[in-house]
Amino acid sequence: DAGITQSPRHKVTETGTPVTLRCHQTENHRYMYWYRQDPGHGLRLIHYSYGVKDTDKGEVSDGYSVSRSKTEDFLLTLESATSSQTSVYFCASGTQRGYNEQFFGPGTRLTVL
Amino acid sequence: GQQVMQIPQYQHVQEGEDFTTYCNSSTTLSNIQWYKQRPGGHPVFLIQLVKSGEVKKQKRLTFQFGEAKKNSSLHITATQTTDVGTYFCAGEETSYDKVIFGPGTSLSVIP
């Protein structure tokens, strides 16, 4: 497996608090993605990045922001967590558009009380 | 926007039976990818199909991409307990940097 790690792996937080999830990859991949996974919905794209400081919105970006200051790091921030953001969050990275096998991290289970 | 659908949502099979999951996109795709996620794990890339009508095989798994590049299927011959998991298709539209995942088909194999 590609070297992709996520931190933290588990987090419990309260409604209204900001939360930042970190994704780190050692593969020098250009593309990075944040997904959330909920029962019955599969994987839904939150935001993605196609280079340092280059990001764009996915299907479910409301309430989330991202930053990518280095190739290897992609941060996902929940500005003010809500219970509807309780989910499993996966980060992924890939080499190029069009032939873009994605390598997934182990996931972060986030619970918002 | 683009939507990707998969059927069935769940499938329970006896070990040794065959299994097929179908993926349909609302738009024409430049390519389609398939991933497998074991229970409690993360998605793992299986294959990518690019050409219209393409068929690829990986041991007991056969992947097809439709002629119109809007649908795909994954067929597993003689399922084994190691095949348990959720299978996702992910379609990428031309000129986009992202793929849209289907909701997945969860496969259970009864020994």
Coordinates of N, CA and C in Angstrom, one line a residue:
Chain A
D1 N 0.8 -1.2 0.0 CA 0.0 0.0 0.0 C 0.9 1.3 0.0
A2 N 0.3 2.3 -0.6 CA 1.0 3.6 -0.6 C 1.1 4.1 0.8
G3 N 2.1 5.0 1.0 CA 2.2 5.5 2.4 C 1.3 6.7 2.7
I4 N 0.1 6.4 3.1 CA -0.9 7.4 3.4 C -1.3 7.2 4.8
T5 N -1.2 8.2 5.6 CA -1.6 8.1 7.0 C -2.6 9.2 7.3
Q6 N -3.5 8.9 8.3 CA -4.5 9.9 8.7 C -4.4 10.1 10.2
S7 N -4.6 11.3 10.7 CA -4.6 11.5 12.1 C -5.7 12.6 12.4
P8 N -6.4 12.4 13.6 CA -6.4 11.2 14.4 C -7.1 10.1 13.7
R9 N -7.1 8.9 14.3 CA -7.9 7.8 13.7 C -9.3 7.8 14.3
H10 N -9.4 8.3 15.5 CA -10.7 8.4 16.1 C -10.8 9.7 16.8
K11 N -12.0 10.4 16.8 CA -12.2 11.6 17.5 C -13.7 11.8 17.9
V12 N -13.9 12.2 19.1 CA -15.2 12.6 19.6 C -15.1 14.0 19.9
T13 N -16.1 14.8 19.4 CA -16.1 16.2 19.7 C -17.5 16.7 19.9
E14 N -17.7 17.9 20.3 CA -19.0 18.5 20.6 C -19.4 19.4 19.5
T15 N -20.7 19.5 19.3 CA -21.3 20.4 18.3 C -20.8 21.8 18.5
G16 N -20.4 22.4 17.4 CA -19.9 23.8 17.4 C -18.4 24.0 17.5
T17 N -17.7 22.9 17.8 CA -16.3 23.0 17.9 C -15.6 22.8 16.5
P18 N -14.5 23.5 16.3 CA -13.7 23.3 15.1 C -12.9 22.0 15.2
V19 N -12.8 21.3 14.1 CA -12.0 20.0 14.0 C -11.2 20.0 12.8
T20 N -9.9 19.6 13.0 CA -9.0 19.5 11.8 C -8.5 18.0 11.7
L21 N -8.7 17.5 10.5 CA -8.2 16.1 10.2 C -7.0 16.3 9.3
R22 N -6.0 15.4 9.5 CA -4.8 15.5 8.7 C -4.6 14.3 7.9
C23 N -4.1 14.5 6.7 CA -3.7 13.4 5.8 C -2.3 13.7 5.3
H24 N -1.5 12.6 5.4 CA -0.1 12.8 5.1 C 0.3 11.6 4.1
Q25 N 0.9 12.0 3.0 CA 1.3 10.9 2.0 C 2.8 11.1 1.7
T26 N 3.4 10.0 1.5 CA 4.9 10.0 1.2 C 5.2 9.6 -0.2
E27 N 4.2 9.6 -1.1 CA 4.3 9.1 -2.4 C 4.6 10.2 -3.5
N28 N 4.6 11.4 -3.0 CA 4.8 12.6 -3.9 C 3.6 12.6 -4.9
H29 N 2.4 12.2 -4.5 CA 1.3 12.3 -5.4 C 0.8 13.7 -5.6
R30 N 0.4 14.0 -6.8 CA -0.1 15.4 -7.1 C -1.5 15.6 -6.5
Y31 N -2.3 14.6 -6.7 CA -3.7 14.7 -6.4 C -4.0 14.2 -5.0
M32 N -4.9 14.9 -4.2 CA -5.3 14.4 -2.9 C -6.8 14.7 -2.8
Y33 N -7.5 13.8 -2.0 CA -8.9 13.9 -1.9 C -9.4 13.6 -0.5
W34 N -10.5 14.2 -0.1 CA -11.1 13.9 1.1 C -12.6 13.4 0.8
Y35 N -12.9 12.3 1.4 CA -14.2 11.7 1.2 C -14.8 11.5 2.6
R36 N -16.1 11.4 2.6 CA -16.8 10.9 3.8 C -17.6 9.7 3.4
Q37 N -17.7 8.7 4.3 CA -18.4 7.5 4.0 C -19.5 7.3 5.0
D38 N -20.8 7.2 4.5 CA -21.9 7.0 5.4 C -22.7 5.8 4.8
P39 N -23.4 5.1 5.7 CA -24.2 3.9 5.2 C -25.2 4.3 4.1
G40 N -25.2 3.6 3.0 CA -26.1 3.9 1.9 C -25.7 4.9 0.9
H41 N -24.6 5.6 1.3 CA -24.1 6.7 0.4 C -22.8 6.4 -0.3
G42 N -22.1 5.4 0.1 CA -20.8 5.1 -0.4 C -19.8 6.2 0.0
L43 N -19.0 6.5 -0.9 CA -17.9 7.6 -0.7 C -18.3 8.8 -1.4
R44 N -18.4 9.9 -0.7 CA -18.8 11.2 -1.3 C -17.6 12.2 -1.1
L45 N -17.3 12.8 -2.2 CA -16.2 13.7 -2.3 C -16.5 15.0 -1.6
I46 N -15.6 15.4 -0.7 CA -15.8 16.7 0.0 C -15.0 17.8 -0.7
H47 N -13.7 17.6 -0.8 CA -12.8 18.5 -1.5 C -11.7 17.7 -2.1
Y48 N -11.0 18.3 -3.0 CA -9.9 17.7 -3.6 C -8.8 18.7 -3.9
S49 N -7.6 18.2 -4.1 CA -6.5 19.1 -4.5 C -5.8 18.6 -5.7
Y50 N -5.4 19.5 -6.6 CA -4.7 19.0 -7.8 C -3.3 19.7 -7.8
G51 N -2.8 20.1 -6.6 CA -1.5 20.7 -6.5 C -1.4 21.5 -5.2
V52 N -0.2 21.9 -4.9 CA 0.0 22.7 -3.7 C -0.8 24.0 -3.8
K53 N -1.7 24.3 -2.9 CA -2.5 25.5 -2.8 C -3.6 25.5 -3.9
D54 N -3.8 24.4 -4.6 CA -4.8 24.3 -5.6 C -5.9 23.3 -5.1
T55 N -7.1 23.8 -4.8 CA -8.1 22.9 -4.3 C -9.4 23.3 -5.0
D56 N -10.4 22.3 -4.9 CA -11.7 22.6 -5.5 C -12.7 21.8 -4.7
K57 N -14.0 22.2 -4.8 CA -15.0 21.6 -4.1 C -15.5 20.3 -4.7
G58 N -16.0 19.4 -3.8 CA -16.6 18.2 -4.3 C -18.1 18.3 -4.1
E59 N -18.7 17.1 -4.0 CA -20.2 17.0 -3.9 C -20.8 17.6 -2.6
V60 N -20.1 17.4 -1.5 CA -20.6 17.7 -0.2 C -19.7 18.6 0.6
S61 N -19.4 19.8 0.0 CA -18.3 20.7 0.6 C -18.8 21.6 1.7
D62 N -20.1 21.8 1.8 CA -20.7 22.8 2.8 C -20.2 22.4 4.2
G63 N -19.7 23.4 4.9 CA -19.3 23.2 6.3 C -17.8 22.7 6.4
Y64 N -17.2 22.5 5.3 CA -15.8 22.0 5.3 C -14.9 22.9 4.5
S65 N -13.6 23.0 5.0 CA -12.6 23.7 4.2 C -11.4 22.9 4.2
V66 N -10.5 23.1 3.3 CA -9.2 22.3 3.1 C -8.1 23.3 2.9
S67 N -6.9 22.7 3.2 CA -5.7 23.5 2.8 C -4.6 22.5 2.5
R68 N -3.8 22.9 1.5 CA -2.6 22.1 1.1 C -1.4 23.0 0.9
S69 N -0.6 23.1 1.9 CA 0.6 24.0 1.8 C 1.8 23.2 1.4
K70 N 1.8 21.9 1.5 CA 2.9 21.1 1.0 C 2.3 19.9 0.2
T71 N 3.1 19.3 -0.7 CA 2.6 18.2 -1.5 C 2.1 17.1 -0.6
E72 N 2.8 16.8 0.5 CA 2.5 15.6 1.3 C 1.3 15.8 2.3
D73 N 0.9 17.0 2.5 CA -0.1 17.2 3.6 C -1.4 17.8 3.0
F74 N -2.5 17.3 3.4 CA -3.8 17.8 3.0 C -4.7 17.8 4.3
L75 N -5.1 19.0 4.7 CA -5.9 19.2 5.9 C -7.4 19.4 5.6
L76 N -8.2 18.8 6.4 CA -9.7 19.0 6.3 C -10.1 19.6 7.6
T77 N -10.8 20.8 7.5 CA -11.3 21.4 8.7 C -12.8 21.5 8.7
L78 N -13.4 21.1 9.8 CA -14.8 21.3 10.0 C -14.9 22.6 10.8
E79 N -15.4 23.6 10.2 CA -15.3 24.9 10.9 C -16.1 25.0 12.2
S80 N -17.3 24.4 12.2 CA -18.1 24.3 13.4 C -18.9 23.0 13.3
A81 N -18.4 22.0 13.9 CA -18.9 20.6 13.7 C -20.4 20.5 14.1
T82 N -21.1 19.7 13.3 CA -22.5 19.4 13.6 C -22.7 17.9 13.6
S83 N -23.8 17.5 14.2 CA -24.0 16.0 14.3 C -24.1 15.3 13.0
S84 N -24.5 16.1 11.9 CA -24.6 15.5 10.6 C -23.3 15.2 10.0
Q85 N -22.2 15.7 10.6 CA -20.9 15.5 10.1 C -20.2 14.3 10.8
T86 N -21.0 13.6 11.7 CA -20.5 12.3 12.2 C -20.4 11.3 11.0
S87 N -19.2 10.8 10.9 CA -19.0 10.0 9.7 C -17.6 9.3 9.8
V88 N -17.3 8.5 8.8 CA -15.9 8.1 8.6 C -15.3 8.8 7.5
Y89 N -14.2 9.5 7.7 CA -13.5 10.3 6.7 C -12.3 9.6 6.1
F90 N -12.2 9.5 4.8 CA -11.1 8.9 4.1 C -10.4 9.9 3.3
C91 N -9.1 9.9 3.4 CA -8.2 10.7 2.5 C -7.7 9.7 1.5
A92 N -7.4 10.2 0.3 CA -6.8 9.4 -0.8 C -5.9 10.3 -1.6
S93 N -5.0 9.7 -2.3 CA -4.1 10.4 -3.2 C -3.9 9.6 -4.5
G94 N -3.5 10.3 -5.5 CA -3.3 9.7 -6.8 C -2.3 10.5 -7.6
T95 N -1.9 9.8 -8.7 CA -0.8 10.4 -9.5 C -1.2 11.3 -10.6
Q96 N -2.2 11.0 -11.3 CA -2.6 11.9 -12.4 C -4.0 11.7 -12.8
R97 N -4.5 12.7 -13.4 CA -5.9 12.7 -13.9 C -6.1 11.8 -15.1
G98 N -7.2 11.1 -15.1 CA -7.5 10.3 -16.3 C -7.0 8.8 -16.1
Y99 N -5.9 8.6 -15.4 CA -5.5 7.3 -15.1 C -5.1 7.3 -13.6
N100 N -6.2 7.6 -12.8 CA -6.0 8.0 -11.5 C -6.4 7.0 -10.5
E101 N -5.6 5.9 -10.3 CA -5.8 5.0 -9.2 C -5.6 5.8 -8.0
Q102 N -6.5 5.6 -7.1 CA -6.5 6.3 -5.8 C -6.1 5.4 -4.7
F103 N -5.2 5.9 -3.9 CA -4.7 5.1 -2.7 C -5.3 5.7 -1.5
F104 N -6.0 4.9 -0.7 CA -6.7 5.4 0.4 C -6.0 5.3 1.7
G105 N -6.2 6.2 2.6 CA -5.7 6.1 4.0 C -6.6 5.2 4.8
P106 N -6.2 5.0 6.1 CA -7.0 4.1 6.9 C -8.3 4.6 7.4
G107 N -8.5 5.9 7.3 CA -9.8 6.5 7.7 C -9.7 7.1 9.1
T108 N -10.6 8.1 9.3 CA -10.8 8.7 10.7 C -12.3 8.6 11.0
R109 N -12.6 8.0 12.1 CA -14.0 7.9 12.6 C -14.2 9.1 13.5
L110 N -15.1 10.0 13.1 CA -15.4 11.2 13.8 C -16.9 11.2 14.3
T111 N -17.0 11.4 15.6 CA -18.3 11.5 16.2 C -18.5 12.9 16.8
V112 N -19.6 13.5 16.4 CA -20.0 14.8 16.9 C -21.2 14.7 17.8
L113 N -21.0 15.0 19.0 CA -22.1 14.9 20.0 C -23.0 16.1 20.1
Chain B
G1 N -26.0 17.2 -11.9 CA -24.6 16.7 -11.9 C -24.5 15.2 -12.2
Q2 N -23.3 14.7 -12.3 CA -23.1 13.3 -12.6 C -23.6 12.4 -11.4
Q3 N -24.2 11.3 -11.7 CA -24.6 10.4 -10.7 C -24.2 9.0 -11.2
V4 N -23.8 8.2 -10.2 CA -23.3 6.8 -10.4 C -24.1 5.9 -9.5
M5 N -24.8 5.0 -10.1 CA -25.7 4.1 -9.4 C -25.2 2.6 -9.5
Q6 N -25.4 1.9 -8.4 CA -25.0 0.5 -8.4 C -26.2 -0.4 -7.9
I7 N -26.3 -1.6 -8.5 CA -27.2 -2.6 -8.1 C -26.6 -3.9 -8.1
P8 N -26.9 -4.8 -7.2 CA -27.8 -4.6 -6.1 C -27.1 -3.9 -4.9
Q9 N -27.8 -3.4 -3.9 CA -27.1 -2.8 -2.8 C -26.5 -3.9 -1.9
Y10 N -27.2 -5.0 -1.8 CA -26.6 -6.1 -1.0 C -26.8 -7.4 -1.8
Q11 N -25.9 -8.3 -1.6 CA -26.0 -9.7 -2.2 C -25.4 -10.7 -1.2
H12 N -26.2 -11.7 -1.0 CA -25.8 -12.8 -0.1 C -25.7 -14.0 -1.0
V13 N -24.6 -14.7 -1.1 CA -24.4 -15.9 -1.9 C -23.8 -17.0 -1.1
Q14 N -24.1 -18.2 -1.6 CA -23.4 -19.4 -1.0 C -22.0 -19.5 -1.6
E15 N -21.1 -19.9 -0.9 CA -19.7 -20.0 -1.4 C -19.8 -20.9 -2.6
G16 N -19.1 -20.5 -3.6 CA -19.1 -21.3 -4.9 C -20.0 -20.7 -5.9
E17 N -21.0 -19.9 -5.5 CA -21.9 -19.3 -6.5 C -21.2 -18.1 -7.1
D18 N -21.8 -17.7 -8.3 CA -21.3 -16.5 -8.9 C -22.0 -15.3 -8.4
F19 N -21.3 -14.1 -8.7 CA -21.8 -12.8 -8.2 C -21.6 -11.8 -9.3
T20 N -22.6 -10.9 -9.5 CA -22.4 -9.8 -10.4 C -22.9 -8.5 -9.8
T21 N -22.2 -7.4 -9.9 CA -22.7 -6.1 -9.6 C -22.6 -5.2 -10.8
Y22 N -23.6 -4.3 -10.9 CA -23.8 -3.5 -12.1 C -23.7 -2.0 -11.7
C23 N -23.0 -1.3 -12.5 CA -22.8 0.2 -12.3 C -23.3 1.0 -13.5
N24 N -24.0 2.0 -13.2 CA -24.6 2.9 -14.3 C -24.4 4.3 -14.0
S25 N -23.9 5.0 -15.0 CA -23.6 6.5 -14.8 C -24.7 7.3 -15.6
S26 N -25.0 8.4 -15.1 CA -25.9 9.3 -15.8 C -25.3 10.0 -17.0
T27 N -23.9 10.0 -17.0 CA -23.2 10.7 -18.1 C -22.1 9.8 -18.7
T28 N -21.7 10.1 -19.8 CA -20.6 9.3 -20.4 C -19.3 9.5 -19.7
L29 N -18.6 8.4 -19.5 CA -17.4 8.4 -18.7 C -16.1 8.3 -19.5
S30 N -15.0 8.9 -19.1 CA -13.7 8.7 -19.7 C -13.1 7.4 -19.2
N31 N -13.4 7.0 -18.0 CA -12.9 5.8 -17.5 C -13.7 5.4 -16.3
I32 N -13.6 4.1 -15.9 CA -14.3 3.7 -14.7 C -13.3 2.8 -13.9
Q33 N -13.4 3.0 -12.6 CA -12.5 2.2 -11.7 C -13.4 1.4 -10.8
W34 N -12.8 0.3 -10.3 CA -13.5 -0.5 -9.3 C -12.6 -0.7 -8.1
Y35 N -13.2 -0.6 -6.9 CA -12.5 -0.7 -5.6 C -13.2 -1.7 -4.8
K36 N -12.4 -2.3 -3.9 CA -13.0 -3.3 -2.9 C -12.7 -2.8 -1.5
Q37 N -13.7 -2.8 -0.6 CA -13.4 -2.4 0.8 C -13.8 -3.6 1.7
R38 N -12.9 -4.1 2.4 CA -13.2 -5.2 3.3 C -13.8 -4.6 4.6
P39 N -14.7 -5.3 5.3 CA -15.3 -4.8 6.5 C -14.2 -4.2 7.5
G40 N -14.5 -2.9 7.9 CA -13.5 -2.2 8.7 C -12.3 -1.7 8.1
G41 N -12.2 -1.9 6.8 CA -11.0 -1.4 6.1 C -11.2 -0.2 5.2
H42 N -10.2 0.0 4.4 CA -10.3 1.2 3.5 C -10.4 0.7 2.0
P43 N -11.0 1.5 1.1 CA -11.1 1.0 -0.3 C -9.7 0.7 -0.9
V44 N -9.7 -0.3 -1.7 CA -8.5 -0.7 -2.4 C -8.8 -0.8 -3.9
F45 N -7.9 -0.2 -4.7 CA -8.1 -0.2 -6.1 C -8.0 -1.6 -6.7
L46 N -8.9 -1.9 -7.6 CA -8.9 -3.2 -8.3 C -8.4 -3.1 -9.7
I47 N -9.1 -2.1 -10.4 CA -8.8 -2.1 -11.9 C -9.4 -0.8 -12.4
Q48 N -8.9 -0.4 -13.6 CA -9.5 0.7 -14.3 C -9.8 0.3 -15.7
L49 N -10.9 0.7 -16.3 CA -11.3 0.4 -17.6 C -11.4 1.7 -18.4
V50 N -10.9 1.8 -19.6 CA -10.9 3.0 -20.3 C -11.6 3.0 -21.7
K51 N -11.4 1.8 -22.4 CA -12.0 1.7 -23.7 C -13.4 1.2 -23.8
S52 N -14.1 1.7 -24.7 CA -15.5 1.3 -25.0 C -15.5 -0.2 -25.2
G53 N -16.4 -1.0 -24.5 CA -16.5 -2.4 -24.7 C -15.3 -3.2 -24.1
E54 N -14.5 -2.6 -23.3 CA -13.3 -3.3 -22.7 C -13.7 -4.3 -21.7
V55 N -13.0 -5.5 -21.8 CA -13.2 -6.5 -20.8 C -11.8 -6.9 -20.2
K56 N -11.7 -6.9 -18.9 CA -10.5 -7.3 -18.3 C -10.8 -8.4 -17.2
K57 N -9.8 -9.3 -17.1 CA -9.9 -10.3 -16.1 C -8.8 -10.3 -15.1
Q58 N -9.2 -10.6 -13.8 CA -8.2 -10.8 -12.8 C -8.6 -12.1 -12.1
K59 N -8.0 -13.2 -12.4 CA -8.3 -14.5 -11.8 C -9.8 -14.7 -11.9
R60 N -10.5 -14.8 -10.9 CA -12.0 -15.1 -10.9 C -12.8 -13.9 -11.2
L61 N -12.2 -12.7 -11.3 CA -13.0 -11.4 -11.5 C -12.9 -11.0 -12.9
T62 N -14.1 -10.7 -13.5 CA -14.2 -10.2 -14.8 C -14.9 -8.8 -14.8
F63 N -14.2 -7.8 -15.4 CA -14.7 -6.5 -15.4 C -15.1 -6.1 -16.9
Q64 N -16.2 -5.4 -17.1 CA -16.6 -5.0 -18.4 C -17.0 -3.5 -18.4
F65 N -16.7 -2.8 -19.4 CA -17.1 -1.4 -19.6 C -18.0 -1.4 -20.9
G66 N -19.1 -0.8 -20.7 CA -20.1 -0.8 -21.8 C -19.7 -0.1 -23.0
E67 N -20.4 -0.4 -24.1 CA -20.1 0.2 -25.4 C -20.3 1.7 -25.4
A68 N -21.3 2.2 -24.7 CA -21.6 3.6 -24.6 C -20.8 4.3 -23.5
K69 N -20.0 3.6 -22.8 CA -19.1 4.1 -21.7 C -20.0 4.8 -20.6
K70 N -21.1 4.2 -20.4 CA -22.0 4.7 -19.3 C -22.3 3.6 -18.3
N71 N -21.9 2.4 -18.5 CA -22.2 1.3 -17.6 C -21.0 0.3 -17.5
S72 N -21.0 -0.4 -16.4 CA -19.9 -1.4 -16.2 C -20.4 -2.5 -15.3
S73 N -19.7 -3.6 -15.3 CA -20.1 -4.7 -14.4 C -18.9 -5.4 -13.9
L74 N -19.0 -6.0 -12.7 CA -18.0 -6.8 -12.1 C -18.6 -8.2 -11.8
H75 N -18.0 -9.2 -12.4 CA -18.5 -10.6 -12.2 C -17.5 -11.4 -11.4
I76 N -17.9 -12.1 -10.4 CA -17.0 -13.0 -9.7 C -17.5 -14.4 -9.9
T77 N -16.6 -15.2 -10.4 CA -16.9 -16.6 -10.6 C -16.6 -17.4 -9.3
A78 N -17.5 -18.3 -8.9 CA -17.2 -19.2 -7.8 C -16.7 -18.5 -6.6
T79 N -17.5 -17.7 -6.0 CA -17.1 -16.9 -4.8 C -16.5 -17.7 -3.7
Q80 N -15.6 -17.0 -3.0 CA -14.9 -17.5 -1.8 C -15.2 -16.6 -0.7
T81 N -14.9 -17.0 0.5 CA -15.1 -16.2 1.7 C -14.2 -15.0 1.7
T82 N -13.1 -15.1 1.0 CA -12.2 -13.9 0.9 C -12.7 -12.8 0.0
D83 N -13.8 -13.1 -0.7 CA -14.4 -12.1 -1.6 C -15.4 -11.1 -0.8
V84 N -15.6 -11.5 0.4 CA -16.5 -10.6 1.2 C -16.0 -9.2 1.3
G85 N -17.0 -8.3 1.1 CA -16.7 -6.9 1.2 C -17.6 -6.0 0.4
T86 N -17.4 -4.8 0.3 CA -18.2 -3.9 -0.5 C -17.4 -3.5 -1.8
Y87 N -18.1 -3.6 -2.9 CA -17.4 -3.3 -4.2 C -18.0 -2.0 -4.7
F88 N -17.1 -1.1 -5.0 CA -17.5 0.3 -5.5 C -17.0 0.5 -6.9
C89 N -17.9 1.0 -7.7 CA -17.4 1.5 -9.0 C -17.2 3.1 -8.8
A90 N -16.4 3.6 -9.6 CA -16.1 5.1 -9.5 C -15.9 5.6 -11.0
G91 N -16.7 6.5 -11.4 CA -16.7 7.0 -12.8 C -16.1 8.3 -12.8
E92 N -15.2 8.5 -13.9 CA -14.6 9.8 -14.1 C -15.1 10.4 -15.4
E93 N -15.6 11.6 -15.4 CA -16.0 12.3 -16.6 C -14.8 12.9 -17.3
T94 N -15.0 13.0 -18.6 CA -13.9 13.6 -19.4 C -13.7 15.1 -18.8
S95 N -12.4 15.4 -18.8 CA -11.9 16.8 -18.4 C -12.1 17.1 -16.9
Y96 N -12.5 16.2 -16.1 CA -12.6 16.4 -14.7 C -11.4 15.7 -13.9
D97 N -11.1 16.3 -12.8 CA -10.0 15.7 -12.0 C -10.5 14.8 -10.9
K98 N -11.8 14.5 -10.9 CA -12.3 13.7 -9.8 C -13.2 12.6 -10.3
V99 N -13.4 11.6 -9.5 CA -14.3 10.5 -9.8 C -15.5 10.6 -8.8
I100 N -16.6 10.1 -9.3 CA -17.8 9.9 -8.5 C -18.0 8.5 -8.2
F101 N -18.1 8.2 -6.9 CA -18.2 6.8 -6.5 C -19.7 6.4 -6.5
G102 N -20.0 5.2 -6.8 CA -21.3 4.6 -6.6 C -21.5 4.3 -5.2
P103 N -22.7 3.9 -4.8 CA -23.0 3.6 -3.4 C -22.4 2.3 -2.9
G104 N -22.0 1.4 -3.8 CA -21.4 0.2 -3.5 C -22.4 -1.0 -3.4
T105 N -21.9 -2.2 -3.6 CA -22.6 -3.4 -3.4 C -21.9 -4.2 -2.4
S106 N -22.6 -4.6 -1.3 CA -22.1 -5.3 -0.2 C -22.3 -6.8 -0.4
L107 N -21.2 -7.5 -0.5 CA -21.2 -9.0 -0.8 C -21.0 -9.8 0.5
S108 N -21.9 -10.7 0.8 CA -21.7 -11.6 1.9 C -21.6 -13.0 1.3
V109 N -20.7 -13.8 1.7 CA -20.5 -15.2 1.2 C -20.7 -16.1 2.4
I110 N -21.7 -17.0 2.2 CA -22.0 -18.0 3.2 C -21.2 -19.3 3.0
P111 N -20.4 -19.7 4.0 CA -19.5 -20.9 3.8 C -20.3 -22.1 3.7

